[in-house]
Structures are given as structure tokens and as C-alpha cells.
mmCIF file of C-alpha atoms in Angstrom:
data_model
loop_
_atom_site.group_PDB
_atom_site.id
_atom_site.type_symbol
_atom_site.label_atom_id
_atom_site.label_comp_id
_atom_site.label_asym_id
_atom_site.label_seq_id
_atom_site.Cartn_x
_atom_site.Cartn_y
_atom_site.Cartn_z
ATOM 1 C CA UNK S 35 67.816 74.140 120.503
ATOM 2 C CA UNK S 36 70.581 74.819 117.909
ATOM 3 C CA UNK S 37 73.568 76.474 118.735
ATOM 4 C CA UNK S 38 75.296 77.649 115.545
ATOM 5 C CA UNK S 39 79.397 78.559 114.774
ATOM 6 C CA UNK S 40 80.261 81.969 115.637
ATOM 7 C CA UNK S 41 82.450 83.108 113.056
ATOM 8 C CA UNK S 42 86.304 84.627 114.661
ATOM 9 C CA UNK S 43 88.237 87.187 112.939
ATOM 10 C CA UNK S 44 89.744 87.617 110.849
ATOM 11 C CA UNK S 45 86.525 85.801 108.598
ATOM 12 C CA UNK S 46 85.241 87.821 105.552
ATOM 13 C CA UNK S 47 82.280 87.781 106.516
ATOM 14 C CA UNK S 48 82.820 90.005 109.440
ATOM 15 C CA UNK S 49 83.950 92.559 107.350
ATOM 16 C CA UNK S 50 80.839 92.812 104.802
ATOM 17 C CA UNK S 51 78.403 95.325 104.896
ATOM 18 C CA UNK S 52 74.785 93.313 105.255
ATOM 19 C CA UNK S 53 71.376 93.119 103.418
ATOM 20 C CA UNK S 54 67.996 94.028 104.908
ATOM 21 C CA UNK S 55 66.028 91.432 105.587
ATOM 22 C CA UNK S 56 63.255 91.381 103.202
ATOM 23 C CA UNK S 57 60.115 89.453 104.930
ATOM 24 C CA UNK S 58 59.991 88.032 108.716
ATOM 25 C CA UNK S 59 59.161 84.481 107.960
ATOM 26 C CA UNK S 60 59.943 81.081 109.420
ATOM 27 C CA UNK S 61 63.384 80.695 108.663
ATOM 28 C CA UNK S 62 64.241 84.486 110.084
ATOM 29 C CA UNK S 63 61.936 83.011 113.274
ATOM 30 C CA UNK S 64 64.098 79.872 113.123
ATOM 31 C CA UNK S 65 67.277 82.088 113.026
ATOM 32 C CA UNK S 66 66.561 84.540 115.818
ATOM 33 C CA UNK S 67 65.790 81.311 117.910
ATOM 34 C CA UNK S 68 68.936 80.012 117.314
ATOM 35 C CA UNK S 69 70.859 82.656 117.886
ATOM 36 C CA UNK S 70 69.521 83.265 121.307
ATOM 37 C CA UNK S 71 70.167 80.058 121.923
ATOM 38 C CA UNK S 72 73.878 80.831 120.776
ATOM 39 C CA UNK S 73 74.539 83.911 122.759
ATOM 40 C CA UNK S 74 73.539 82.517 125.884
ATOM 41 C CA UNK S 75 75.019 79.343 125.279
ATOM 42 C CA UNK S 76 78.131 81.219 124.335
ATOM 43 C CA UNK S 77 77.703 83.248 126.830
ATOM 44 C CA UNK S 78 77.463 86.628 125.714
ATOM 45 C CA UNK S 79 74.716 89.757 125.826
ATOM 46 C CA UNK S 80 74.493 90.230 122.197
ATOM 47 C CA UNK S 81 75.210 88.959 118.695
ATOM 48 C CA UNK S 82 74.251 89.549 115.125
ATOM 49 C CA UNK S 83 73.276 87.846 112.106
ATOM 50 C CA UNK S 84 77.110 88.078 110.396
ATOM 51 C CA UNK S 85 78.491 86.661 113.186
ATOM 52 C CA UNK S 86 76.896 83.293 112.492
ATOM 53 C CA UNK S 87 77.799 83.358 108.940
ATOM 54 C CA UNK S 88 74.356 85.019 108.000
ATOM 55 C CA UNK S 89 74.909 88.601 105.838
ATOM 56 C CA UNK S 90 71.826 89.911 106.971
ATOM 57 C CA UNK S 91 70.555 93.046 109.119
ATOM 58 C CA UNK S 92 69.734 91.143 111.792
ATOM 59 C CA UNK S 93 70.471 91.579 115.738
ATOM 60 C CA UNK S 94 69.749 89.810 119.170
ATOM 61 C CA UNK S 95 70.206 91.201 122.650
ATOM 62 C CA UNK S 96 69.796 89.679 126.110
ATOM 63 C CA UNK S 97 71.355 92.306 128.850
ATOM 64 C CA UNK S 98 69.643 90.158 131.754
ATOM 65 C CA UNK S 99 66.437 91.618 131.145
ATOM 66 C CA UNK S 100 65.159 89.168 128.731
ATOM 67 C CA UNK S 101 65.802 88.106 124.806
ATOM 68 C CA UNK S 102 64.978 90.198 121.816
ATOM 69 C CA UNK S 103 65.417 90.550 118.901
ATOM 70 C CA UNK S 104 65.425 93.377 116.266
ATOM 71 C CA UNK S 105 65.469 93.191 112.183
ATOM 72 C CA UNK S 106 66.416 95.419 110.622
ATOM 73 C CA UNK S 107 67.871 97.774 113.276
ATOM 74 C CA UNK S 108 68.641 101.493 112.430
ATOM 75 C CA UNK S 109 69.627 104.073 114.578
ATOM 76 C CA UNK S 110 67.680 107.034 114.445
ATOM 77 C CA UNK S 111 68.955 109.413 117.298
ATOM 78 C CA UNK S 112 71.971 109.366 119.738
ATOM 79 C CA UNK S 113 73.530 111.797 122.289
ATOM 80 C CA UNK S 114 75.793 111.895 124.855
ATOM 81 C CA UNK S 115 78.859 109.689 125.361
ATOM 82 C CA UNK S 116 80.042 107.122 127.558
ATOM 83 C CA UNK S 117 83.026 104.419 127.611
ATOM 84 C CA UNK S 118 82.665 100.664 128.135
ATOM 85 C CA UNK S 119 84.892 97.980 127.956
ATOM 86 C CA UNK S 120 83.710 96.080 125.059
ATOM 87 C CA UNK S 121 84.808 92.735 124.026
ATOM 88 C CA UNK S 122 83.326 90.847 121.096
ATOM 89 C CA UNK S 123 82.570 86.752 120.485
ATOM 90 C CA UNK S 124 84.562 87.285 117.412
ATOM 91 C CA UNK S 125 87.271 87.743 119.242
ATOM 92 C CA UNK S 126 87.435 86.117 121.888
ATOM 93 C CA UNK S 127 89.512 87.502 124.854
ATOM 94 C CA UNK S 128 90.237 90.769 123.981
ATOM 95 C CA UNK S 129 88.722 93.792 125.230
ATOM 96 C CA UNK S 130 88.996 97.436 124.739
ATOM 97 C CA UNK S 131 87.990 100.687 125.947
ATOM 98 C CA UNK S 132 85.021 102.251 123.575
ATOM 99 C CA UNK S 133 83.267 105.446 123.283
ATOM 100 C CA UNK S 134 79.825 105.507 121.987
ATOM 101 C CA UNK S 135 76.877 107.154 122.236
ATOM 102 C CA UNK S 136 75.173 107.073 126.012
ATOM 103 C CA UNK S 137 71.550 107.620 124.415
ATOM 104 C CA UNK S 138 70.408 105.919 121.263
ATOM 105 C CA UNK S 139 66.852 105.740 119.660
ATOM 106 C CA UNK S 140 66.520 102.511 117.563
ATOM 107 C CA UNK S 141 63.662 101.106 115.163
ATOM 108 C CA UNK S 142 63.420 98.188 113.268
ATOM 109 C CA UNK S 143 60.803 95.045 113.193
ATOM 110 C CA UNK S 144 60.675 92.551 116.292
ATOM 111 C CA UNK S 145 60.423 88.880 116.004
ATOM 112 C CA UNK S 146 56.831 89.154 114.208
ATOM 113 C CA UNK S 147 57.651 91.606 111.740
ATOM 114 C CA UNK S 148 55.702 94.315 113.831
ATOM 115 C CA UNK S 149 57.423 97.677 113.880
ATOM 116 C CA UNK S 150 59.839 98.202 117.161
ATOM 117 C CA UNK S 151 60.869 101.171 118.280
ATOM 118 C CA UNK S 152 63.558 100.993 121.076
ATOM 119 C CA UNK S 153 64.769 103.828 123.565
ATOM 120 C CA UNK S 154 68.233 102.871 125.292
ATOM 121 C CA UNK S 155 70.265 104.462 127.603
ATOM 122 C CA UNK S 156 73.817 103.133 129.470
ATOM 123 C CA UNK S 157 74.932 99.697 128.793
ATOM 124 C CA UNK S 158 71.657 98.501 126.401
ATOM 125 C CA UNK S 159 72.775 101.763 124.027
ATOM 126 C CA UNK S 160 76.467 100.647 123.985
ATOM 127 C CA UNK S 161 75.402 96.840 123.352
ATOM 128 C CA UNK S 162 73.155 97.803 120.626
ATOM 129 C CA UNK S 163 75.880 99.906 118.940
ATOM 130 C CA UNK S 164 78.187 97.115 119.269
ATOM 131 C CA UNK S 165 75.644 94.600 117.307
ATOM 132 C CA UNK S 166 74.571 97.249 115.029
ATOM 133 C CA UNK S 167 78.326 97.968 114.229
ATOM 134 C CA UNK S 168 78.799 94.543 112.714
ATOM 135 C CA UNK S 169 75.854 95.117 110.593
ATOM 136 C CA UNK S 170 77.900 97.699 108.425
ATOM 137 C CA UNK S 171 81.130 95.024 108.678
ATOM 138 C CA UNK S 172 82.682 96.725 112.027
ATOM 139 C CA UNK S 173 83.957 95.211 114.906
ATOM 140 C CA UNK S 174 84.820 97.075 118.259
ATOM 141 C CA UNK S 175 88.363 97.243 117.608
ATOM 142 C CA UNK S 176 87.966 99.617 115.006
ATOM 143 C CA UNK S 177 86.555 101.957 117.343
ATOM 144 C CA UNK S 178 89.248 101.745 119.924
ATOM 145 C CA UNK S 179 91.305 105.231 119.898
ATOM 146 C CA UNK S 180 95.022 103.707 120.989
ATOM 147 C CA UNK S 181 95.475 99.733 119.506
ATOM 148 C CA UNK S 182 97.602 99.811 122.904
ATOM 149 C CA UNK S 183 94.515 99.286 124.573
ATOM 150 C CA UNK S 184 93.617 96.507 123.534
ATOM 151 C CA UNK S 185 94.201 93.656 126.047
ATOM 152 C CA UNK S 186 93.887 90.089 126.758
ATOM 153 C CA UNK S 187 91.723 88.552 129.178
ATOM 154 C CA UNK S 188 91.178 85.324 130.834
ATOM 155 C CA UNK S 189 88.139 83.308 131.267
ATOM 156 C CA UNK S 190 88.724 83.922 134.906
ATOM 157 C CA UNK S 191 89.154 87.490 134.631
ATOM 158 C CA UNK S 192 86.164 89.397 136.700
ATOM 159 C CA UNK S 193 85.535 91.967 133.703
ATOM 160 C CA UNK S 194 84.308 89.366 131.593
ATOM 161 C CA UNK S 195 80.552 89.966 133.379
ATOM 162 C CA UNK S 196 80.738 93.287 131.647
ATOM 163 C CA UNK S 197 82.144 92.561 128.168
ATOM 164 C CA UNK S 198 79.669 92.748 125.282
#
């Protein structure tokens, strides 16, 4: 088990827009492995590849309903709208309220390279947002309406179960 450095903002790296990922081989294997290993660790319900220092299009996702991971994610379809609270391991303790789609229909390649086609609804389409968000070098905060918002939180704070 590796847990790796999760990048905080205000890093670069954050900001980048990042590359597809070109072939699933070991070292993507190796990668996805450790960064499961570094979201639960951390703990959190989802993290991508730039958040570990690696600019590539690369996302995984634990909600409580089991690790996985997608490559190459793209969003195909999305409807609706909901609001979550959505805090970020780049920045750690803040949250803020964000509006995103309620319904979202992504593809992309799961850990074997096979293609993946995921339907999400409710929290898994706002957490999959989130992670594809920082994919194209945004972070939640840029998708908060009033920077008033925004708001710290303790450890100890009972919203944390919820944050992203």
C-alpha cells in the first residue's frame, strides 16, 4: 500500500488542464491502486489523478459502495440539478454549496482498459462532476455562486460524512 501527497491549493498543478491517458498498463494499474489507497486513507469519496501530482485524465471513486476507477472519464449526458455541499482534499476544510447536474451519463475505460459506461444519479453524479472538474484544472470553489459561502469546517464537524 502506498499512500501518495495530495497536492493543496493553491499548486499549479491543480489548475492545468490534463492529458488522456494513452494505454492502461502497469504503472496506470499501479496508480489507480495507490490512489485508492490514498482516498480512503485520506479519507475522502473521490480523487483524481492531478491531485496527486499526476496531469492525467484519470479518476477514482469510492461512495461506500466499493472502489473504481475510470480513465479517461467524459461526460456524455446530464440533466436535472441538485445542490451538495462539496468540499475538496485540496482544500482541506472548506466547504461550499454546489449546483450540478442530478443525472450524468459517463464513459471512459475501467481499471483493464475495457470500455465503462457509467449511469449516476444523486450524490455518485455530483462526486463524479467534482473529480471530473479537476480534470479540466477546476476545483469546487469555482463553481460556488456567492464566495460568502464558502465556510470553514472542523474535523469534528458532522457534515464532513457528506463532503466530497
Amino acid at each position: 500500500m502506498s499512500i501518495l501527497d495530495i497536492l493543496r491549493y493553491p499548486n499549479p498543478v491543480l489548475r492545468k488542464k490534463c492529458k488522456a491517458v494513452k494505454k492502461v498498463d502497469d504503472s496506470i494499474c499501479r496508480l489507480i491502486k495507490d490512489m485508492i489507497d490514498t482516498m480512503h486513507e485520506a479519507p475522502g469519496v473521490g480523487l483524481a489523478a492531478p491531485q496527486v501530482g499526476k496531469n492525467i485524465r484519470l479518476i477514482v471513486v469510492d461512495i461506500g459502495e466499493g472502489a473504481f476507477a475510470v480513465v479517461n472519464p467524459k461526460i456524455k449526458k446530464k440533466s436535472g440539478k441538485q445542490m451538495f455541499e462539496e468540499g475538496c482534499l485540496c482544500l482541506p476544510g472548506l466547504i461550499g454549496p454546489v449546483e450540478r447536474s442530478s443525472y450524468v451519463l459517463v464513459t471512459g475505460l475501467d481499471r483493464n482498459g475495457e470500455p465503462l459506461t457509467i449511469e449516476a444519479e444523486g450524490y455518485l453524479a455530483t462526486v463524479l462532476q467534482h473529480e471530473i472538474d479537476h480534470l479540466e484544472g477546476k476545483l469546487f470553489i469555482d463553481r460556488v455562486k456567492d464566495n460568502n459561502a464558502i465556510r470553514q469546517v472542523t474535523p469534528h464537524d458532522e457534515e464532513k460524512e457528506e463532503l466530497i
